[in-house]
CSV table of C-alpha atoms and ligand atoms in Angstrom, one decimal:
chain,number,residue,atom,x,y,z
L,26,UNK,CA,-77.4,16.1,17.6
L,27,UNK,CA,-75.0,18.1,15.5
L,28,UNK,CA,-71.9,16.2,13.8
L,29,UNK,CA,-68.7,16.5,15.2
L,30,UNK,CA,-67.3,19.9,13.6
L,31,UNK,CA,-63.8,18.7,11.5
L,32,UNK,CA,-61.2,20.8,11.7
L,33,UNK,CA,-60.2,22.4,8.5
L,34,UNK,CA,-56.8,20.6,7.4
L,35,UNK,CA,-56.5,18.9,10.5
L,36,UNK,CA,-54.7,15.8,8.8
L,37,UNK,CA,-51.5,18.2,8.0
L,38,UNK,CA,-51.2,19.0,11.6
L,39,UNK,CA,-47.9,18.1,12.7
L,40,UNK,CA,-48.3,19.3,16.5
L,41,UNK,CA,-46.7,17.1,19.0
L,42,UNK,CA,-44.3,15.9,16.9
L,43,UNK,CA,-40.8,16.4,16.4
L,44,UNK,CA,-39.0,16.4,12.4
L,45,UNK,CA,-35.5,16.4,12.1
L,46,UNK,CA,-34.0,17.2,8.7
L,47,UNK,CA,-30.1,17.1,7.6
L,48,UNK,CA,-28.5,19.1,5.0
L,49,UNK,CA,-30.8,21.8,6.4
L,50,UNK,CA,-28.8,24.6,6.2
L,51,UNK,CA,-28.7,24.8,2.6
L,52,UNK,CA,-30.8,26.4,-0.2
L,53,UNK,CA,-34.2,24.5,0.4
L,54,UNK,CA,-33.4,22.9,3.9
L,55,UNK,CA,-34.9,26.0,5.4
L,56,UNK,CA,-38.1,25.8,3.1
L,57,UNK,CA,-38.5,22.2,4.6
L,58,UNK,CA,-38.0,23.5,8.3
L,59,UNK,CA,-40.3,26.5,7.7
L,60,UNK,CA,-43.2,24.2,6.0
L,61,UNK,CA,-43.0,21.9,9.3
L,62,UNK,CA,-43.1,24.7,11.5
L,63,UNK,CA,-45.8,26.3,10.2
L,64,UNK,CA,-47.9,22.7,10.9
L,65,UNK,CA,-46.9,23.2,14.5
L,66,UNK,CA,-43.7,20.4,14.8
L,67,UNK,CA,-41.1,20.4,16.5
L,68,UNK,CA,-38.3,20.7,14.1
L,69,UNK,CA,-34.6,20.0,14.8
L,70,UNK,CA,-32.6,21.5,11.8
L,71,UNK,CA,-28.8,19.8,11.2
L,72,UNK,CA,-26.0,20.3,9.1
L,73,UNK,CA,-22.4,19.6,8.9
L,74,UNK,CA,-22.1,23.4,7.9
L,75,UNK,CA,-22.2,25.0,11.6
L,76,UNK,CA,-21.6,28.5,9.8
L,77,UNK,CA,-24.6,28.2,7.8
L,78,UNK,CA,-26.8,26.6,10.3
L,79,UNK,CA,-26.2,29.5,12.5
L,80,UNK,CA,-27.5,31.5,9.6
L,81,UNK,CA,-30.6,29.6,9.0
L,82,UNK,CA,-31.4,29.5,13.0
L,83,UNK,CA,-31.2,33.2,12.9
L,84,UNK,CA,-33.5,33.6,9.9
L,85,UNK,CA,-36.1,30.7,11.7
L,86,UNK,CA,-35.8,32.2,15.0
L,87,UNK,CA,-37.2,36.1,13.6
L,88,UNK,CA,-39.4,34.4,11.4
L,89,UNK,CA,-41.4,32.0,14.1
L,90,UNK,CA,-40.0,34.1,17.8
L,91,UNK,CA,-42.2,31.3,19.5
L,92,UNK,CA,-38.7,28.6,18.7
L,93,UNK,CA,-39.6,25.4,18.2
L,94,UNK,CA,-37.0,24.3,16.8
L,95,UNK,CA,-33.5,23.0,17.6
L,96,UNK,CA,-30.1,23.3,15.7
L,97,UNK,CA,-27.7,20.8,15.8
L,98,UNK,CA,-24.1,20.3,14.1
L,99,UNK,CA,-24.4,16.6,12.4
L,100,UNK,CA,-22.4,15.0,9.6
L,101,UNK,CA,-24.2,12.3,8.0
L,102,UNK,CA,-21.5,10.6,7.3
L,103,UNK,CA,-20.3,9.8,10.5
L,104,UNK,CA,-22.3,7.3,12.2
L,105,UNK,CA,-20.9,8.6,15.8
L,106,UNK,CA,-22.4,12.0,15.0
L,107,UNK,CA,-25.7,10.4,14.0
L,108,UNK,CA,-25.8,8.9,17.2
L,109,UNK,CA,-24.3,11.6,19.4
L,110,UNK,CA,-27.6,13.7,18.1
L,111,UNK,CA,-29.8,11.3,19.2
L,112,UNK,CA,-28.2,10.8,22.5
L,113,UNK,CA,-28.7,15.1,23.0
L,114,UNK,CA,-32.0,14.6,21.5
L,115,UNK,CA,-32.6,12.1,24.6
L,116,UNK,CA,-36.6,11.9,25.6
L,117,UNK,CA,-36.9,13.5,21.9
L,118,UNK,CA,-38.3,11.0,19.7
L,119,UNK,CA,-37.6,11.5,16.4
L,120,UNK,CA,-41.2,10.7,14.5
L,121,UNK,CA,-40.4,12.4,11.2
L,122,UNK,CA,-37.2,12.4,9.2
L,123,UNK,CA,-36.0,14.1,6.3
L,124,UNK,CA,-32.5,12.8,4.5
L,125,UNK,CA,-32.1,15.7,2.2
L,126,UNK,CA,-28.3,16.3,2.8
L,127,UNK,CA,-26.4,15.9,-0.8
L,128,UNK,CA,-23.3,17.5,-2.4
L,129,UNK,CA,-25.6,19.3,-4.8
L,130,UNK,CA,-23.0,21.9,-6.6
L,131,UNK,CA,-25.2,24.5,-8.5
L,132,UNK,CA,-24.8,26.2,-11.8
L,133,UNK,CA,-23.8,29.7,-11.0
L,134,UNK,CA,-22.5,32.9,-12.9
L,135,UNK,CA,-20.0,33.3,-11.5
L,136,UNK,CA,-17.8,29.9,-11.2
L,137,UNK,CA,-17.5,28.5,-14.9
L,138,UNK,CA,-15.9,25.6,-13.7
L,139,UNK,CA,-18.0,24.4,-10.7
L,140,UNK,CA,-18.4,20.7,-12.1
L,141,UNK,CA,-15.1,20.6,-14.1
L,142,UNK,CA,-13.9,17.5,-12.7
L,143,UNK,CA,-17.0,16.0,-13.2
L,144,UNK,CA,-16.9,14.4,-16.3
L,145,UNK,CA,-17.2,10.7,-16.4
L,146,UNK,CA,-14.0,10.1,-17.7
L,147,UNK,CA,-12.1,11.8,-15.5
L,148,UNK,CA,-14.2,11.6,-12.0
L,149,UNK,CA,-12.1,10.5,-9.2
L,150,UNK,CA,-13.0,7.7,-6.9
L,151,UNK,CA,-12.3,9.8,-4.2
L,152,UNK,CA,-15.1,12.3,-5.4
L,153,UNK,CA,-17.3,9.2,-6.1
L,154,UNK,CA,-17.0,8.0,-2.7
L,155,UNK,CA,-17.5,11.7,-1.1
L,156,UNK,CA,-20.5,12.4,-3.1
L,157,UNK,CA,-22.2,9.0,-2.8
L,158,UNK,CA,-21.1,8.8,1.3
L,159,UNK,CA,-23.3,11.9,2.3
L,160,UNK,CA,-26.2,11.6,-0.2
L,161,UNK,CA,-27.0,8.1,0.2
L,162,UNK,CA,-24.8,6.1,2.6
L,163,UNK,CA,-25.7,9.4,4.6
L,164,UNK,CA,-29.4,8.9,3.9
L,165,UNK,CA,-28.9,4.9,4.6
L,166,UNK,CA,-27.3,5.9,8.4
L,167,UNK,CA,-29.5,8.1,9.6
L,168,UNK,CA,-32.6,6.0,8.3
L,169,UNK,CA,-30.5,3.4,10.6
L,170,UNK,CA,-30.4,4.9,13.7
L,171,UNK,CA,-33.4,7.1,13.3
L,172,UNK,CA,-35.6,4.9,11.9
L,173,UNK,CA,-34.8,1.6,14.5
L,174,UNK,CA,-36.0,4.1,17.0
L,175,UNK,CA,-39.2,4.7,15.1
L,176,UNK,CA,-40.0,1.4,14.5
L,177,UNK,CA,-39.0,0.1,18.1
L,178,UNK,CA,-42.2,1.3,20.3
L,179,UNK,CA,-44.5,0.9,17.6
L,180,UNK,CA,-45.7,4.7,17.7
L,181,UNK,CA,-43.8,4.9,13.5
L,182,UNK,CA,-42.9,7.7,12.0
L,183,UNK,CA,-42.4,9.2,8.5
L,184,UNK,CA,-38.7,9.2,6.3
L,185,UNK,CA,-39.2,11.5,3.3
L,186,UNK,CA,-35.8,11.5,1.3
L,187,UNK,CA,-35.1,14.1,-1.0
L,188,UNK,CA,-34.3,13.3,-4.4
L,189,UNK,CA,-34.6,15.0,-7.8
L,190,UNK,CA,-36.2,14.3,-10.6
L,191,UNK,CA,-32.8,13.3,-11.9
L,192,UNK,CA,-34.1,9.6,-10.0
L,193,UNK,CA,-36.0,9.5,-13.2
L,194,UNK,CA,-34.5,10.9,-15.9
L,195,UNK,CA,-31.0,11.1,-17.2
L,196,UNK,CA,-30.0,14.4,-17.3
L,197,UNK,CA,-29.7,16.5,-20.1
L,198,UNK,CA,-26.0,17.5,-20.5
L,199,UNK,CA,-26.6,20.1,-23.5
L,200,UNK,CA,-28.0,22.1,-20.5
L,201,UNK,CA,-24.9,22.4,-19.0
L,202,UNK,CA,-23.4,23.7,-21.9
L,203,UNK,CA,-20.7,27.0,-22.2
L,204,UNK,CA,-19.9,28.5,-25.0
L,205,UNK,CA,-15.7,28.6,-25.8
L,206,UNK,CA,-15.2,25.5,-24.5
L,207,UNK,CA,-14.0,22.4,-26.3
L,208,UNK,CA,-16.7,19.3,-25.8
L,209,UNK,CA,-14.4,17.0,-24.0
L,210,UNK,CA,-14.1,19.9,-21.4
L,211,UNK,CA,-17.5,21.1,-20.9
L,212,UNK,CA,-19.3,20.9,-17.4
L,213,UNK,CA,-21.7,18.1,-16.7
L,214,UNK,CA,-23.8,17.1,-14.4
L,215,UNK,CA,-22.0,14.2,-12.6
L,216,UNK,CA,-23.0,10.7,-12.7
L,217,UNK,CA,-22.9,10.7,-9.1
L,218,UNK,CA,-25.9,12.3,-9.0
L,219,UNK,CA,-27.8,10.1,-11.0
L,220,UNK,CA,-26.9,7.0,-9.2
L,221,UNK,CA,-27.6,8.9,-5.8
L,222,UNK,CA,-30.8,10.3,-6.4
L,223,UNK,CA,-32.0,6.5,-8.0
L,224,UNK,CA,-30.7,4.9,-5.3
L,225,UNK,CA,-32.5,6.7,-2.8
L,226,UNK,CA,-36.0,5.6,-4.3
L,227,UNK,CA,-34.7,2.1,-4.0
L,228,UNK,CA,-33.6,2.5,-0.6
L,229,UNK,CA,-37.4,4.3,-0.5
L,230,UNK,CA,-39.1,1.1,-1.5
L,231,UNK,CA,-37.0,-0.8,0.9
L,232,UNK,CA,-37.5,1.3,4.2
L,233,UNK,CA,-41.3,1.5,2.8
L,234,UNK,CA,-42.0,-2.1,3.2
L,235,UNK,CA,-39.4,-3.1,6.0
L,236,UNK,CA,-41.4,-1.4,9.2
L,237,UNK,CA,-44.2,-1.1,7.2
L,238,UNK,CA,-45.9,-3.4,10.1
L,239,UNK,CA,-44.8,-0.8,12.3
L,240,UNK,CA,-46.1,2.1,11.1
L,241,UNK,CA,-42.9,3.5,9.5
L,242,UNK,CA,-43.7,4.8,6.4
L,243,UNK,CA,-41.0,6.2,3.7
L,244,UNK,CA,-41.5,8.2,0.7
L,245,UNK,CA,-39.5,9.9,-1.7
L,246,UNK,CA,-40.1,14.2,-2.9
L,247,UNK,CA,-38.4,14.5,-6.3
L,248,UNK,CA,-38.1,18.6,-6.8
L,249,UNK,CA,-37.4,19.7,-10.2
L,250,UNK,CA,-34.5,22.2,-10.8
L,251,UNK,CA,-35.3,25.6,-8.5
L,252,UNK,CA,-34.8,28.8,-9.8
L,253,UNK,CA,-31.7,30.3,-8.0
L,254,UNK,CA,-30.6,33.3,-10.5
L,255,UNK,CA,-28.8,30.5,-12.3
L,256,UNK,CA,-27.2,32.1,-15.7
L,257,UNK,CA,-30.2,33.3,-18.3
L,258,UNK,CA,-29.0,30.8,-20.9
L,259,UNK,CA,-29.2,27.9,-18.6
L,260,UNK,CA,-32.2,28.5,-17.5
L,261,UNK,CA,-34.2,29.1,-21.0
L,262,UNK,CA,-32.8,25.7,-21.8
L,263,UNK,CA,-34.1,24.1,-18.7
L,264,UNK,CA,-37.3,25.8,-19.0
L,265,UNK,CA,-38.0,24.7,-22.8
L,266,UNK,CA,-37.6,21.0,-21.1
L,267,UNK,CA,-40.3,21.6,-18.9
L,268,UNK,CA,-44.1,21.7,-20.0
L,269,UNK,CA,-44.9,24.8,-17.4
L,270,UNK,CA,-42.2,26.5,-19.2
L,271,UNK,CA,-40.3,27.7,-15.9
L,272,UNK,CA,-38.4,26.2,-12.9
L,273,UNK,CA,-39.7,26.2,-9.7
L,274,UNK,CA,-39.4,28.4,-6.9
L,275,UNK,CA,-37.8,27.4,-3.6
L,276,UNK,CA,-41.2,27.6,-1.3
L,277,UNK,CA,-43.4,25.6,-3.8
L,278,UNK,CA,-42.4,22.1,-2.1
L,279,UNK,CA,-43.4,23.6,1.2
L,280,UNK,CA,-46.9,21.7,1.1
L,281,UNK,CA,-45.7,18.5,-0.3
L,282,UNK,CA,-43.5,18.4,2.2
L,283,UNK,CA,-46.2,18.7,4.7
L,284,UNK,CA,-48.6,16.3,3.1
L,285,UNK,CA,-46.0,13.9,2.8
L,286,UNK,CA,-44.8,14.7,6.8
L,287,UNK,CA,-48.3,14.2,8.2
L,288,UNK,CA,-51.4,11.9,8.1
L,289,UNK,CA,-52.6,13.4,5.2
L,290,UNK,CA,-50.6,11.0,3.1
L,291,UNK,CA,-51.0,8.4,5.9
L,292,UNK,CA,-51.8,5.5,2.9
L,293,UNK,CA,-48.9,6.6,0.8
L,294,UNK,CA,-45.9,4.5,1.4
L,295,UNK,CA,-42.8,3.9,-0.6
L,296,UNK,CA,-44.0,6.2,-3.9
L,297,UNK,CA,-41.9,9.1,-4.7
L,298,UNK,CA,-43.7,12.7,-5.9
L,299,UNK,CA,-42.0,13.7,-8.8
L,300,UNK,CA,-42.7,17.5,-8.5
L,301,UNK,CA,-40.7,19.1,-12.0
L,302,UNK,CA,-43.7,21.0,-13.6
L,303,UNK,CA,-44.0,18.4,-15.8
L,304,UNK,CA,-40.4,17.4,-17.2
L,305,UNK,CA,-40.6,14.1,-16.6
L,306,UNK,CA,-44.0,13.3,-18.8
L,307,UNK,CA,-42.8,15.1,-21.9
C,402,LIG,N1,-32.0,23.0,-5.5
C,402,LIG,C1,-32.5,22.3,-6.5
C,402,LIG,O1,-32.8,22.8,-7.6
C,402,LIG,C2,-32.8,20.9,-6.3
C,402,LIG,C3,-33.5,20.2,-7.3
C,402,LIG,C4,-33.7,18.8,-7.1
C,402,LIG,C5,-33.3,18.2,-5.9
C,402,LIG,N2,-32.6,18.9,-5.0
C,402,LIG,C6,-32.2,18.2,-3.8
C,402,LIG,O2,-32.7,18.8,-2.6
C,402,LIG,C7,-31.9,18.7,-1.5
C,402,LIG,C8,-31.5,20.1,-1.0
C,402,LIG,O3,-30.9,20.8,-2.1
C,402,LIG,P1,-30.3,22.2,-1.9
C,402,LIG,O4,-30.5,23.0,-3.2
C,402,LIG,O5,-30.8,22.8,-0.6
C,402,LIG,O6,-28.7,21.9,-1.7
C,402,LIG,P2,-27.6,22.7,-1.0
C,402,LIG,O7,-26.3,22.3,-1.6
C,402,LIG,O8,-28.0,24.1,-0.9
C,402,LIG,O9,-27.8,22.1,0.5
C,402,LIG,C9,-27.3,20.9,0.9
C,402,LIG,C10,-26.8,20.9,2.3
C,402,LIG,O10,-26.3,19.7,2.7
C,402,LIG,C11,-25.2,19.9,3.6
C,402,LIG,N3,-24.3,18.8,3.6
C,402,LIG,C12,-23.3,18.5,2.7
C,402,LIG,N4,-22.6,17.5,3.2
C,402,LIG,C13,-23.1,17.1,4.4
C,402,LIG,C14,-22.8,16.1,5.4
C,402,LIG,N5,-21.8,15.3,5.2
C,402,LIG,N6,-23.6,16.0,6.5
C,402,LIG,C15,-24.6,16.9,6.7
C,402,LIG,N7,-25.0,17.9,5.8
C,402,LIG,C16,-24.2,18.0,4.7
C,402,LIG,C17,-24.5,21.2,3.0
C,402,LIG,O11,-23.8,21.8,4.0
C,402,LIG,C18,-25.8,22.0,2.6
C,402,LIG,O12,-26.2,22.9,3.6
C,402,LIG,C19,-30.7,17.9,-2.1
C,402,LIG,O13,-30.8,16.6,-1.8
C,402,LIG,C20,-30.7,18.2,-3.6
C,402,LIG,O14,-30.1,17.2,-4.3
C,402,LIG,C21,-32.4,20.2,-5.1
């Protein structure tokens, strides 16, 4: 008798189940919506941003017409929102979750100042408690609410947060750097971040061993910085940090995030994939 023909890649398949991810509408949100729709889920894309969202629905809807996939308005930071999805979502369960929301301000050409009031000695509490509220009290709610659910019946599920490879290195200011501007004024990356993106691999380990007996299993992705026509200096500074000797591009998480999503990385449990092109070893 002939063996059972496997089916090529048949661990990444996601069909049957539903993903929701926050922060979706932003700059790699989509990838992570795309990269679960192509493995057949069912994927329910929020954001607090409804402008946006509308945008990336559009963009999801041409590029897969069959629409499996759901847009919601949700602030993570609101525990009534987190709750009124779930409630929408009713008979939904919610078997894969993705806390990838943050207040992630990037370095552009065209705003010089875009993390001026970021310096340590002069960051406001109020921009402390804003920027820690939706990327990891945000992370911490909806791993609440979504999570209890998973681990209620039994059936699990998967939390992936998103962090950075800033949960494992501090970053490197003299990136940041512009050129006419005294030192006590110059842009940095805010602490914020750091503590945010390191927290969430604690809260990782936590979540990974909590419902571990009930098949919940939580993991962390750690992309290095994407290339986003940032300014040339920047980036040549960023990419002589790196061993491959260039950023990333925005699609080259889209299998992690699958691997990480489905049973193919049904033994890995409370780790986080640092994916920088090798920053973080040199
Ligand atoms: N882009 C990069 O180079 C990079 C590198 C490493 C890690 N990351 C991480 O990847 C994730 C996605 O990054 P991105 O580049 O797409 O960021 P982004 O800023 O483009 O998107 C973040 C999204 O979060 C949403 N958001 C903000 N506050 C929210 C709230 N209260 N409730 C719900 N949604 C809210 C925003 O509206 C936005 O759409 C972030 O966690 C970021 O820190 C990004």
């Amino acid at each position: 008798m002939r063996a059972k023909e496997k089916v090529p890649l048949s661990n990444f398949d996601c069909r049957g189940k539903t993903a929701l991810i926050t922060g979706a509408a932003g700059f790699l949100g989509g990838e992570h919506a795309m990269a679960l729709l192509e493995v057949g889920a069912f994927v329910v894309v929020t954001d607090v941003d409804s402008r946006r969202l509308a945008i990336i629905a559009k963009r999801l809807a041409q590029r897969y017409p069959q629409k499996k996939f759901l847009s919601l308005q949700m602030d993570v930071t609101r525990p009534n929102e987190i709750l009124e999805t779930s409630r929408v979502l009713k008979r939904r369960r919610i078997d894969i979750l993705i806390n990838n929301a943050a207040m992630d301000p990037k370095v552009s050409r065209t705003d010089k100042a875009s993390f001026a009031d970021s310096r340590l000695e002069i960051l406001s509490l109020e921009k402390w408690n804003r920027e820690v509220s939706v990327g990891l009290t945000g992370a911490f709610l909806c791993s609440q609410i979504f999570g209890t659910k998973m681990a209620a019946d039994g059936k699990g599920g998967v939390i992936l947060n998103i962090a950075s490879d800033l949960s494992v290195l501090a970053p490197d200011q003299r990136i940041y750097r512009k050129q006419g501007v005294s030192k006590s004024q110059q842009q940095v990356k805010p602490v914020t971040y750091s503590v945010i993106k390191s927290g969430l691999i604690g809260l990782t380990r936590y979540l990974a061993t909590y419902w571990a007996d009930r098949g919940v299993r939580a993991n962390a992705l750690s992309p290095g910085g994407v290339y986003k026509n940032q300014p040339k200096q920047f980036v040549q500074r960023l990419e002589s940090l790196i061993p491959m000797g260039r950023m990333a591009k925005k699609n080259e998480y889209r299998a992690a995030i699958q691997f990480l999503c489905s049973k193919a990385s049904a033994y890995l449990n409370g780790q986080n994939l640092v994916m920088d092109g090798g920053r973080s070893v040199w």
